[in-house]
Amino acid sequence: MQPTVAISQDFLGAFAQIPKGPQKQVMEFVTKFRSNPFSSGINYEKINDARDANFRSVRMGQDYRGIVLKPDSGDVYVLLWVDKHDAAYDWARRHRCNIHPETGSVQLLETTHVLEDEATAVPPACPTAAPVPLFTLRERELARLGVPEERIDEVLALTCEAELEALESRLPKEAFEALYLLAAGLSFEEVEREYGAASETIVDTSDFAAALRRDHSQRHFVVVDEEHDLQAILEAPLEKWRVFLHPSQRRLVQWNVAGPIRVLGGAGTGKTVVAMHRARWLVRHQLKERGRKILLTTFTANLATDIQSNLRRICTPEELERIEVTHIDAWVARFLKSQGYPHQIVYDNDDRYRRCWELALDNKPAELDLPDTFYREEWERIILPQRVTDRQQYFRAKRTGRGVALNRMQRAAIWPVFEEMRIGLHQQGLRTSDDATSDAADLLDGRDVYLPYDAVVVDEGQDMGQQVMTLIRKLVPAGPNDLFIVGDGHQRIYRRRFALSQCGIEVRGRSRKLRINYRTTEETRRFAVALLEGQPIDDLDGGDDSADGYRSLLHGDAPVVEGFPDSQSEARWVVETIQALLANETGEGQAAVTTADIGIVARTHAQLSDFEQALNSAGLPLLKLSRSQADNRNREGIRLATMHRIKGLEFRYVFIVGVNDGVVPLRNAIAHTEDETERRAGELNERALLHVAATRAIRGLWVTWSGRVSPFLE
């Protein structure tokens, strides 16, 4: 019988810490081990004092030992750990690996927990009031969430979240997450749906082959069937997102349903990872015939570039050929050109567009005394989205959300401004991107157009807008697994809110939310969420969304927020802090910090130029990120990016600089309007930009300003 050979996530983490020379020997062993674990060259040595009788040690090169799970029954072999001889044996004495009798998942558990200095250890700080149990669950309910039997009494004795966090290293990850979400206020029923027991009535705790196939096991263990898959994993052992998915993510990737799916989730919850894995899964299971494709689209060119680069890491060349990645404006332009579209698409930063506005505003009625900004906002919020082309249509147009009320007579008086704008664009053969998107949708309705797509995956759906989503609905016929839309209203930085149902996309009963942030520390998450506290955030379908239950399981230092009298002082301080990081003076005991681990983010390009000069003067290498090129992490250099460009990226350490009054929020983004409703919408987008930038930090976040501080930080 073909043996089952698996590798644990912990093994890959340990493997990544080995120097390159010995690492090559370990790779050679793992390759041989996967192809034939029975090989005579592999000597399984019993570890007499190991905590688990199924543990064996194997020699991996001259100085390194691997710890292998080799159960007595069944042909199962799992690589659990690799280290130098004594350290590997010490690891084996402190861990055991078994199948949980309720969840049926494979759990790797640290059985002893010794504090480095137990005598001076400070117990978790809990409220001084009379202690109340943190959980009021029965033992069987805790077991159904994956809590090991020997930890149940400790869990029942907890009285606050600080005590729960202190227990984290002694619990399986899935059990800790389930308890953490319960402590955050989610109901037992909600948590059990994500983390609950296996569907089988009775779990065979000796059948490791079956256990490795379960969702929670696949979060920590990968069964390697092909040699090329093994090589890809070993070449990038720290890129765990390529291999290990959380069960909630895996279920979304493999969810076979009758229609569109909406996935919400805060920053760092893995929405884009889910979107990419979903595209690959659809290629393997959904495509009907040769030549058919999956379209994966997002709102900006740089995000599409980054996604295309990351897809290469999880897809074979054949799979990659069947996933078309493009940002939506590029798709619209290409499609319209293929259909002989007679117009040129123009954007609002084009000089021709601005001249059309100047001529149109000559027609504004003096008696109404409305500012110029009112007409531009009316055009963008009402005329274009509702495709208003004549005065009668304008009389009937809905103006929900506009701060200035207009009666019929006033609408008649201002209509000539928009009429002139339409005429000016038409005479030059120009169409706005909104009109072009709607024209593309019309062509799909009116012509027999062949499109090669069997499904569409949408990333950053919150930024798409109603016209785009209406078009996307028309790109594939309604049917099973047709649309997969991920987004987060907290990260909307371009468009205003819309409802999927208004775009012909019905997601009722097919919506899910990711809640665990795997990127940032809890301290950084709290800082980022506080930037949006009290702001109205939508769920992409007409309802409200909240950050309830959104948590990070990582902990670290609180973000550093510092002000300076001038930008020169600010730049010097940032340079000195970066130099200390690169010298690894943080005292964290982590791997050495490289320049590619650090990102400097600012609201404007002009601010980045100031810091570029300071970095150059200090002799620090740097790399400015462009919109059209993916970030190659193998290239040296501190990354410089605007808040818009950093969206979709992540760095161990992030410096958000120049968070000054007048810059964050950018004065031009909110001061161009005299409509209070528009001002609030613009301010919300600016808050979301700062929120997005903060959530790019993995381990450390610094936020600085000079002169007067941004009101967002007050």
XYZ file of C-alpha atoms in Angstrom:
714
model
C 0.000 0.000 0.000
C 1.269 3.482 -0.856
C 2.420 5.160 2.392
C 1.101 8.545 3.529
C 3.976 11.008 3.886
C 3.254 14.409 5.446
C 5.191 17.470 6.625
C 4.166 19.684 9.521
C 4.121 23.455 9.486
C 6.483 23.403 12.484
C 9.015 21.337 10.519
C 9.076 23.964 7.753
C 9.558 26.738 10.296
C 12.495 24.919 11.861
C 13.903 24.043 8.427
C 13.884 27.744 7.455
C 16.201 28.567 10.387
C 18.923 26.104 9.292
C 22.004 27.609 7.554
C 22.081 27.110 3.794
C 24.816 24.453 3.774
C 23.121 21.977 6.136
C 19.765 22.969 4.710
C 20.767 21.435 1.378
C 21.509 18.109 3.099
C 18.133 18.222 4.864
C 16.402 18.900 1.532
C 18.092 15.861 -0.005
C 16.948 13.698 2.896
C 13.342 14.975 2.730
C 13.203 14.268 -1.006
C 14.383 10.696 -0.446
C 12.055 10.337 2.530
C 9.000 11.405 0.526
C 9.716 9.063 -2.354
C 10.350 6.034 -0.108
C 10.111 6.228 3.698
C 11.024 2.495 3.790
C 14.447 3.128 2.244
C 17.255 1.156 3.848
C 19.239 4.390 4.124
C 16.743 5.780 6.647
C 17.410 4.549 10.158
C 14.471 5.173 12.498
C 15.789 5.350 16.052
C 13.446 5.041 19.003
C 13.648 7.919 21.515
C 13.426 6.271 24.918
C 12.385 9.330 26.918
C 10.177 10.962 24.261
C 6.733 12.081 25.395
C 5.199 10.208 22.453
C 5.928 6.529 21.860
C 5.386 7.058 18.118
C 8.290 9.515 17.794
C 11.451 8.399 15.995
C 14.631 10.276 15.181
C 16.345 10.175 11.775
C 19.735 11.491 10.742
C 19.560 14.439 8.309
C 23.138 15.198 7.388
C 26.096 15.315 9.744
C 24.760 17.489 12.580
C 20.965 17.546 12.216
C 18.263 15.196 13.412
C 14.679 15.016 12.295
C 11.771 13.971 14.501
C 9.292 11.720 12.699
C 5.861 10.513 13.744
C 5.741 6.817 12.853
C 2.562 5.222 14.299
C 2.595 1.503 14.961
C -0.481 0.967 12.773
C -0.867 2.192 9.206
C 1.778 3.342 6.755
C 1.923 6.985 7.911
C 5.120 9.030 8.272
C 5.079 12.677 9.356
C 8.099 14.991 9.532
C 7.548 17.042 12.706
C 10.801 18.855 13.538
C 14.431 19.292 12.554
C 17.264 20.675 14.647
C 20.727 19.884 15.907
C 20.957 16.567 17.776
C 20.433 17.684 21.381
C 17.859 20.344 20.537
C 15.852 17.886 18.425
C 15.776 15.325 21.241
C 14.785 18.024 23.735
C 11.902 18.974 21.428
C 10.765 15.325 21.326
C 10.739 15.184 25.129
C 8.387 18.162 25.305
C 5.819 17.318 22.611
C 3.362 14.663 21.634
C 1.176 14.190 18.566
C -2.227 12.536 18.664
C -5.729 12.585 17.194
C -8.308 14.525 19.175
C -11.197 12.153 20.005
C -13.893 14.767 19.250
C -12.611 16.875 16.343
C -10.701 14.023 14.695
C -7.814 16.343 13.834
C -4.102 15.715 14.336
C -2.837 17.870 17.206
C 0.780 18.613 18.027
C 0.845 19.610 21.683
C 3.576 20.904 23.980
C 3.180 18.765 27.093
C 5.500 20.711 29.404
C 5.716 24.454 29.738
C 8.628 25.858 31.724
C 9.036 29.589 32.072
C 12.576 30.878 31.511
C 12.545 32.500 34.939
C 9.621 31.040 36.823
C 10.621 32.695 40.069
C 10.270 36.214 38.696
C 7.407 35.530 36.281
C 4.570 38.029 36.566
C 1.114 36.417 36.522
C -1.416 37.773 33.999
C -3.137 40.936 35.175
C -6.874 40.391 35.611
C -9.518 42.757 37.044
C -9.354 43.040 40.821
C -13.105 42.445 41.267
C -14.380 39.050 42.385
C -13.254 36.614 39.677
C -15.911 35.273 37.348
C -15.236 32.303 35.045
C -14.370 33.422 31.535
C -16.283 30.459 30.058
C -19.487 28.841 31.276
C -19.270 25.809 29.013
C -19.547 22.144 29.839
C -16.521 19.872 29.498
C -18.032 18.151 26.450
C -18.551 21.523 24.728
C -14.908 22.448 25.282
C -13.867 19.059 23.954
C -15.948 19.642 20.827
C -13.847 22.754 20.192
C -10.626 20.728 20.303
C -9.496 21.439 23.866
C -7.370 18.467 25.021
C -8.715 16.573 28.024
C -5.738 17.502 30.228
C -6.319 21.237 29.583
C -10.084 21.383 30.258
C -9.769 22.113 33.982
C -7.288 24.910 33.268
C -9.656 26.452 30.717
C -12.602 26.297 33.107
C -10.492 28.069 35.750
C -9.752 31.085 33.517
C -11.201 34.426 34.623
C -9.952 36.888 31.963
C -8.476 37.120 28.466
C -4.986 37.774 29.845
C -5.002 34.344 31.511
C -6.249 32.781 28.271
C -3.387 34.387 26.327
C -0.908 33.045 28.885
C -2.265 29.557 28.204
C -1.908 29.892 24.417
C 1.356 27.957 23.986
C -0.128 24.985 25.863
C -3.198 24.692 23.645
C -3.585 23.501 20.048
C -3.941 26.532 17.793
C -7.485 25.713 16.710
C -8.613 25.298 20.333
C -7.027 28.592 21.369
C -8.626 30.434 18.445
C -12.040 29.011 19.265
C -11.719 30.094 22.918
C -10.399 33.509 21.890
C -13.418 34.134 19.686
C -15.740 32.999 22.453
C -14.048 35.463 24.801
C -14.517 38.167 22.150
C -18.283 37.690 22.322
C -19.155 35.191 19.584
C -21.740 32.564 20.455
C -20.802 28.921 20.976
C -22.893 27.980 17.914
C -20.951 30.399 15.688
C -17.591 29.183 16.927
C -18.548 25.502 16.734
C -19.439 25.908 13.053
C -15.829 26.911 12.359
C -13.940 24.827 14.906
C -16.308 22.060 15.953
C -16.157 18.311 16.063
C -15.771 15.979 13.099
C -18.894 14.781 11.311
C -18.192 11.151 12.197
C -20.060 9.728 15.168
C -16.934 7.899 16.364
C -13.372 9.057 15.710
C -10.697 6.392 15.276
C -7.802 7.913 17.239
C -5.339 5.474 15.687
C -6.141 6.264 12.028
C -3.666 9.015 11.213
C -4.178 8.661 7.469
C -7.854 9.618 7.825
C -7.085 12.340 10.369
C -4.593 14.027 8.035
C -7.380 14.496 5.477
C -9.524 16.579 7.857
C -9.654 20.370 7.538
C -8.064 21.264 10.862
C -5.223 18.805 10.252
C -4.535 20.301 6.826
C -4.045 23.634 8.520
C -0.849 22.269 10.115
C 0.118 19.248 7.989
C 0.484 18.773 4.262
C 0.488 15.382 2.551
C 3.009 15.657 -0.283
C 2.081 13.506 -3.273
C 4.287 15.010 -5.984
C 8.016 15.739 -5.973
C 7.614 19.124 -7.706
C 5.182 20.183 -4.947
C 7.742 19.181 -2.328
C 10.502 21.184 -4.003
C 8.283 24.268 -4.224
C 7.463 23.993 -0.498
C 11.087 23.559 0.582
C 12.311 26.433 -1.573
C 10.007 28.857 0.261
C 9.284 27.267 3.664
C 8.119 30.501 5.293
C 5.451 31.203 2.674
C 2.963 29.083 4.574
C -0.041 30.758 2.925
C 0.749 28.742 -0.206
C 0.299 25.428 1.570
C -1.567 25.732 4.867
C -5.053 27.213 4.888
C -7.203 27.783 7.934
C -10.242 25.448 7.811
C -12.553 28.456 7.409
C -10.448 29.540 4.419
C -10.276 26.038 2.943
C -14.052 25.635 3.163
C -14.516 28.877 1.246
C -11.978 27.842 -1.396
C -13.782 24.519 -1.930
C -17.355 25.706 -1.352
C -19.528 24.237 -4.095
C -22.707 26.347 -4.207
C -25.531 27.330 -6.517
C -24.546 30.974 -7.092
C -22.384 33.942 -6.084
C -20.368 33.976 -2.858
C -19.470 37.046 -0.775
C -16.531 36.852 1.654
C -15.946 39.641 4.177
C -13.011 39.991 6.539
C -10.740 42.545 8.112
C -7.190 43.263 7.014
C -4.835 40.313 7.452
C -7.548 37.651 7.476
C -6.341 36.168 4.190
C -9.073 37.301 1.778
C -6.701 37.676 -1.167
C -5.078 34.324 -0.354
C -8.543 32.752 -0.399
C -9.326 34.453 -3.727
C -6.150 33.094 -5.326
C -6.669 29.558 -4.012
C -10.310 29.746 -5.133
C -9.191 30.620 -8.668
C -6.867 27.613 -8.704
C -9.604 25.345 -7.295
C -12.036 26.555 -9.962
C -9.498 25.771 -12.686
C -9.223 22.236 -11.377
C -12.928 21.597 -10.736
C -15.089 24.108 -12.627
C -13.723 24.625 -16.131
C -15.861 22.742 -18.590
C -13.653 22.442 -21.668
C -10.350 23.454 -23.223
C -9.884 27.147 -23.822
C -12.126 28.199 -20.941
C -10.743 30.434 -18.180
C -11.251 31.943 -14.753
C -11.140 35.747 -14.612
C -9.536 37.145 -11.450
C -9.993 40.895 -11.333
C -9.368 43.718 -8.900
C -9.637 47.496 -8.940
C -6.061 48.717 -9.410
C -3.177 47.795 -11.692
C -0.657 47.290 -8.878
C -2.894 44.832 -7.031
C -3.406 42.832 -10.214
C 0.373 42.768 -10.714
C 0.983 41.534 -7.157
C -1.697 38.836 -7.468
C -0.272 37.601 -10.775
C 3.160 37.325 -9.160
C 1.807 35.374 -6.165
C -0.278 33.030 -8.317
C 2.941 31.804 -9.900
C 3.863 30.406 -6.489
C 0.805 28.187 -6.119
C -0.146 27.286 -9.695
C 1.435 25.104 -12.324
C 2.188 26.830 -15.654
C -0.835 25.058 -17.154
C -3.119 26.319 -14.391
C -1.701 29.820 -14.643
C -2.530 29.955 -18.342
C -6.190 29.374 -17.487
C -6.413 32.214 -14.931
C -6.654 35.658 -16.475
C -5.573 38.357 -14.014
C -6.350 41.965 -14.874
C -7.619 45.110 -13.215
C -11.116 46.009 -14.278
C -10.380 49.265 -16.166
C -7.863 47.448 -18.370
C -10.416 44.696 -19.040
C -13.083 47.219 -20.050
C -10.704 49.102 -22.378
C -9.525 45.899 -24.060
C -13.027 44.516 -24.477
C -14.434 47.713 -25.953
C -11.533 47.975 -28.389
C -12.203 44.413 -29.550
C -15.818 45.411 -30.234
C -14.894 48.401 -32.387
C -15.810 50.944 -29.735
C -15.667 54.388 -31.418
C -14.814 56.384 -28.291
C -11.687 56.984 -26.259
C -11.934 56.435 -22.509
C -10.926 59.525 -20.536
C -10.199 59.899 -16.832
C -10.648 62.896 -14.568
C -6.913 63.700 -14.468
C -6.873 64.254 -18.247
C -6.473 67.863 -19.505
C -9.229 67.314 -22.084
C -11.614 66.304 -19.315
C -10.761 69.401 -17.302
C -11.324 71.687 -20.299
C -14.760 70.158 -20.833
C -15.599 71.022 -17.237
C -14.443 74.588 -17.609
C -16.783 75.077 -20.582
C -19.651 73.284 -18.871
C -19.432 75.490 -15.773
C -19.987 78.586 -17.936
C -23.638 77.424 -18.009
C -24.240 77.356 -14.245
C -27.165 79.560 -13.110
C -26.002 82.528 -11.050
C -29.264 82.745 -9.116
C -28.669 79.422 -7.324
C -25.204 80.412 -6.043
C -23.987 76.809 -5.888
C -20.211 76.231 -5.697
C -18.363 74.607 -8.590
C -17.725 71.546 -6.440
C -21.459 70.875 -6.249
C -21.697 70.319 -10.010
C -18.707 67.982 -10.128
C -20.131 65.907 -7.264
C -23.609 65.825 -8.842
C -22.023 64.588 -12.057
C -20.036 61.837 -10.327
C -22.708 60.740 -7.800
C -25.932 61.108 -9.788
C -25.494 61.759 -13.523
C -22.897 59.099 -14.336
C -24.084 56.245 -12.071
C -27.702 56.606 -13.211
C -26.701 57.251 -16.850
C -28.705 60.472 -17.045
C -28.614 61.868 -20.584
C -31.512 64.361 -20.744
C -33.468 66.738 -18.534
C -36.476 64.461 -18.095
C -34.256 61.682 -16.781
C -32.663 64.154 -14.393
C -36.101 65.093 -13.037
C -36.638 61.428 -12.151
C -33.139 60.711 -10.856
C -32.764 59.624 -7.215
C -30.456 61.852 -5.203
C -30.184 59.781 -2.033
C -27.122 60.758 -0.029
C -26.694 64.236 -1.518
C -26.469 67.057 0.997
C -28.237 69.738 -1.089
C -31.926 69.216 -1.873
C -33.183 70.312 -5.317
C -36.747 70.916 -6.509
C -37.854 70.424 -10.107
C -37.234 74.054 -11.059
C -33.722 74.004 -9.654
C -32.913 70.782 -11.490
C -34.086 72.388 -14.723
C -31.859 75.396 -14.063
C -28.673 73.400 -13.543
C -29.223 70.720 -16.187
C -27.502 72.810 -18.942
C -24.171 72.319 -17.111
C -24.380 68.543 -17.485
C -25.800 68.755 -20.969
C -22.824 70.859 -22.050
C -20.452 68.396 -20.394
C -21.986 65.512 -22.326
C -21.831 67.479 -25.579
C -18.205 68.483 -24.997
C -17.108 64.903 -24.392
C -19.108 63.600 -27.366
C -17.623 66.154 -29.772
C -14.135 64.965 -28.893
C -15.044 61.284 -29.050
C -14.514 60.837 -25.317
C -16.335 58.697 -22.754
C -15.821 58.611 -19.003
C -14.717 55.341 -17.425
C -18.145 55.042 -15.773
C -19.939 55.445 -19.100
C -17.512 53.072 -20.805
C -18.150 50.416 -18.148
C -21.891 50.769 -18.663
C -21.400 50.664 -22.459
C -19.510 47.385 -22.072
C -22.438 45.956 -20.111
C -24.821 47.108 -22.866
C -22.738 45.387 -25.527
C -22.878 42.136 -23.586
C -26.666 42.466 -23.431
C -27.146 43.442 -27.048
C -24.654 41.277 -28.916
C -23.808 37.615 -29.064
C -20.347 38.114 -27.567
C -18.156 35.133 -26.751
C -16.365 35.360 -23.422
C -14.072 32.499 -22.318
C -14.931 32.679 -18.617
C -16.695 30.042 -16.559
C -16.312 32.013 -13.328
C -15.108 35.385 -12.033
C -13.161 35.963 -8.804
C -13.184 39.562 -7.517
C -10.611 40.849 -5.045
C -11.094 44.134 -3.124
C -14.746 44.158 -4.153
C -15.506 47.130 -1.901
C -13.701 49.476 -4.318
C -15.437 48.359 -7.510
C -18.596 50.505 -7.522
C -22.080 49.756 -8.801
C -21.380 50.071 -12.534
C -18.446 47.683 -12.349
C -20.345 45.092 -10.326
C -23.259 45.301 -12.750
C -20.820 44.557 -15.578
C -19.179 41.691 -13.671
C -22.584 40.060 -13.224
C -22.841 39.904 -17.030
C -19.416 38.348 -17.629
C -20.571 34.820 -16.772
C -24.004 33.184 -16.897
C -25.728 32.780 -13.549
C -25.068 29.313 -12.200
C -23.046 27.261 -9.729
C -19.844 28.913 -8.480
C -20.205 31.769 -10.961
C -18.967 34.710 -8.844
C -16.636 34.814 -5.834
C -16.351 38.295 -4.294
C -14.062 39.203 -1.401
C -13.939 42.616 0.224
C -13.928 44.742 3.346
C -15.793 48.009 3.739
C -13.205 49.079 6.327
C -10.647 49.224 3.490
C -12.711 51.158 0.924
C -10.416 53.888 -0.394
C -11.854 54.658 -3.831
C -15.624 54.401 -4.173
C -18.785 54.920 -2.206
C -20.903 52.116 -0.795
C -23.210 50.039 -2.994
C -25.324 46.922 -2.638
C -24.547 43.744 -4.578
C -28.271 43.013 -4.839
C -28.723 46.277 -6.776
C -26.181 44.970 -9.292
C -28.084 41.730 -9.901
C -25.834 39.720 -7.556
C -27.771 37.739 -4.956
C -25.615 36.433 -2.100
C -28.176 35.673 0.598
C -27.263 32.374 2.251
C -23.862 32.415 0.531
C -21.982 34.951 2.650
C -19.200 34.258 5.107
C -16.818 36.318 7.240
C -13.166 35.708 8.120
C -12.335 36.910 11.622
C -8.766 35.925 12.525
C -5.998 38.361 11.544
C -2.828 36.361 10.800
C -0.685 39.313 9.702
C -0.499 41.984 12.381
C -0.155 41.937 16.135
C -3.255 42.486 18.238
C -1.766 45.798 19.370
C -1.460 47.034 15.781
C -4.922 45.721 14.916
C -6.453 47.698 17.777
C -4.677 50.859 16.654
C -5.897 50.413 13.067
C -9.476 49.605 14.070
C -9.596 52.634 16.384
C -8.975 54.886 13.357
C -12.427 53.876 12.068
C -14.252 53.746 15.376
C -17.747 55.206 15.124
C -17.639 55.374 11.307
C -20.431 53.784 9.209
C -18.982 50.687 7.513
C -21.085 48.628 5.099
C -21.123 44.934 4.226
C -21.226 45.409 0.398
C -24.907 44.479 0.278
C -26.838 47.274 1.940
C -26.176 46.291 5.556
C -23.693 47.427 8.173
C -20.465 45.661 9.067
C -18.599 45.773 12.346
C -15.259 44.642 13.712
C -16.895 42.447 16.352
C -15.032 39.166 16.666
C -12.150 40.442 14.507
C -8.982 39.505 16.414
C -5.279 38.868 15.956
C -3.609 35.996 17.756
C -0.156 37.590 17.595
C 1.137 39.954 20.236
C 3.925 42.495 20.297
C 4.762 46.057 21.198
C 2.166 48.792 20.880
C 2.610 51.034 17.815
C 5.016 53.915 18.409
C 3.416 57.297 17.696
C 5.887 60.210 17.680
C 5.708 63.896 16.754
C 8.529 66.257 15.773
C 8.903 70.022 15.361
C 9.918 69.742 11.692
C 10.240 67.195 8.884
C 14.065 67.131 9.121
C 13.923 66.003 12.749
C 11.300 63.432 11.834
C 13.417 62.024 8.996
C 16.542 61.806 11.204
C 14.631 59.900 13.881
C 13.182 57.466 11.347
C 16.636 56.836 9.847
C 18.152 56.196 13.297
C 15.328 53.811 14.225
C 15.808 51.896 10.972
C 19.550 51.674 11.538
C 18.892 50.158 14.974
C 16.517 47.611 13.438
C 19.058 46.618 10.817
C 21.649 46.199 13.559
C 19.154 43.827 15.200
C 19.173 45.826 18.400
C 15.522 45.097 19.087
C 16.246 42.338 21.599
C 13.617 40.084 20.036
C 15.846 37.125 19.278
C 14.347 37.017 15.800
C 16.100 36.500 12.474
C 18.243 39.422 11.359
C 16.285 42.291 9.847
C 16.966 43.048 6.184
C 16.192 46.230 4.285
C 13.467 44.385 2.349
C 11.655 43.820 5.675
C 11.033 47.556 6.102
C 8.444 49.730 4.388
C 8.123 53.522 4.590
C 4.667 54.784 3.703
C 3.448 58.320 3.095
C 0.275 59.923 1.806
C 1.984 61.746 -1.084
C 4.891 61.226 -3.458
C 6.383 64.572 -2.365
C 6.702 63.309 1.224
C 8.389 60.124 0.012
C 10.961 62.211 -1.860
C 11.956 63.968 1.379
C 12.556 60.635 3.116
C 14.322 59.266 0.056
C 16.918 62.013 0.426
C 17.384 61.242 4.137
C 17.863 57.521 3.444
C 20.335 58.214 0.646
C 22.333 60.554 2.882
C 22.567 57.783 5.489
C 23.776 55.292 2.873
C 20.716 53.064 3.250
C 19.610 51.172 0.108
C 16.052 51.833 -0.990
C 13.540 50.758 -3.590
C 10.576 52.862 -4.703
C 7.561 50.712 -5.513
C 5.763 51.434 -8.764
C 2.167 50.728 -9.699
C 3.054 48.544 -12.658
C 5.644 46.227 -11.108
C 5.302 43.609 -8.369
C 7.561 43.884 -5.354
C 10.404 41.373 -5.719
C 11.324 40.583 -2.105
C 14.664 39.147 -3.184
C 15.828 42.663 -4.108
C 17.583 44.645 -1.420
C 16.258 48.002 -0.312
C 13.923 49.731 2.114
C 10.598 50.008 0.324
C 9.065 53.439 -0.302
C 5.380 53.517 -1.201
C 2.334 55.737 -1.045
C -0.639 54.638 1.025
C -2.412 53.629 -2.186
C 0.514 51.526 -3.460
C 1.115 49.616 -0.230
C -2.391 48.141 -0.323
C -2.065 44.376 -0.715
C 1.531 44.238 0.570
C 3.008 43.484 3.990
C 6.313 44.125 5.778
C 7.793 43.073 9.104
C 8.238 46.733 10.008
C 6.257 49.695 8.697
C 6.863 53.410 9.172
C 3.914 55.645 8.324
C 5.469 59.089 8.030
C 4.189 62.608 7.587
C 0.844 62.052 9.295
C 0.419 65.806 9.541
C -2.610 68.037 9.673
C -3.521 68.973 6.096
C -1.866 65.846 4.683
C -3.790 63.098 6.514
C -6.549 63.663 5.626
C -5.250 65.216 2.423
C -6.693 68.698 2.268
C -7.510 68.425 -1.438
C -9.430 65.190 -0.811
C -11.968 66.770 1.527
C -11.683 70.569 1.242
C -12.789 70.726 -2.390
C -16.416 70.323 -1.366
C -18.889 72.465 0.520
C -21.336 69.566 0.822
C -21.076 68.127 4.324
C -22.200 64.689 3.106
C -19.395 64.614 0.527
C -16.920 65.865 3.104
C -17.772 63.006 5.461
C -17.455 60.453 2.645
C -14.054 61.852 1.660
C -12.862 61.810 5.253
C -13.959 58.199 5.655
C -11.896 57.213 2.597
C -8.884 59.029 4.086
C -9.334 57.218 7.412
C -9.535 53.925 5.525
C -6.236 54.748 3.769
C -4.469 55.195 7.104
C -6.167 52.043 8.421
C -4.915 50.057 5.401
C -1.370 51.387 5.773
C -1.263 50.467 9.477
C -2.430 46.910 8.820
C 0.512 46.233 6.487
C 2.825 45.869 9.534
C 3.589 42.343 10.728
C 5.762 42.906 13.817
C 6.278 46.631 14.350
C 4.532 49.886 13.454
C 5.817 53.452 13.795
C 3.589 56.468 13.031
C 5.244 59.893 12.861
C 4.346 63.473 12.060
C 5.946 66.927 12.121
C 4.424 70.292 12.977
C 0.713 69.810 13.695
C -0.567 66.272 14.146
C -3.325 64.836 11.960
C -6.770 65.046 13.594
C -7.033 61.274 13.015
C -4.319 60.761 15.673
C -5.588 63.252 18.201
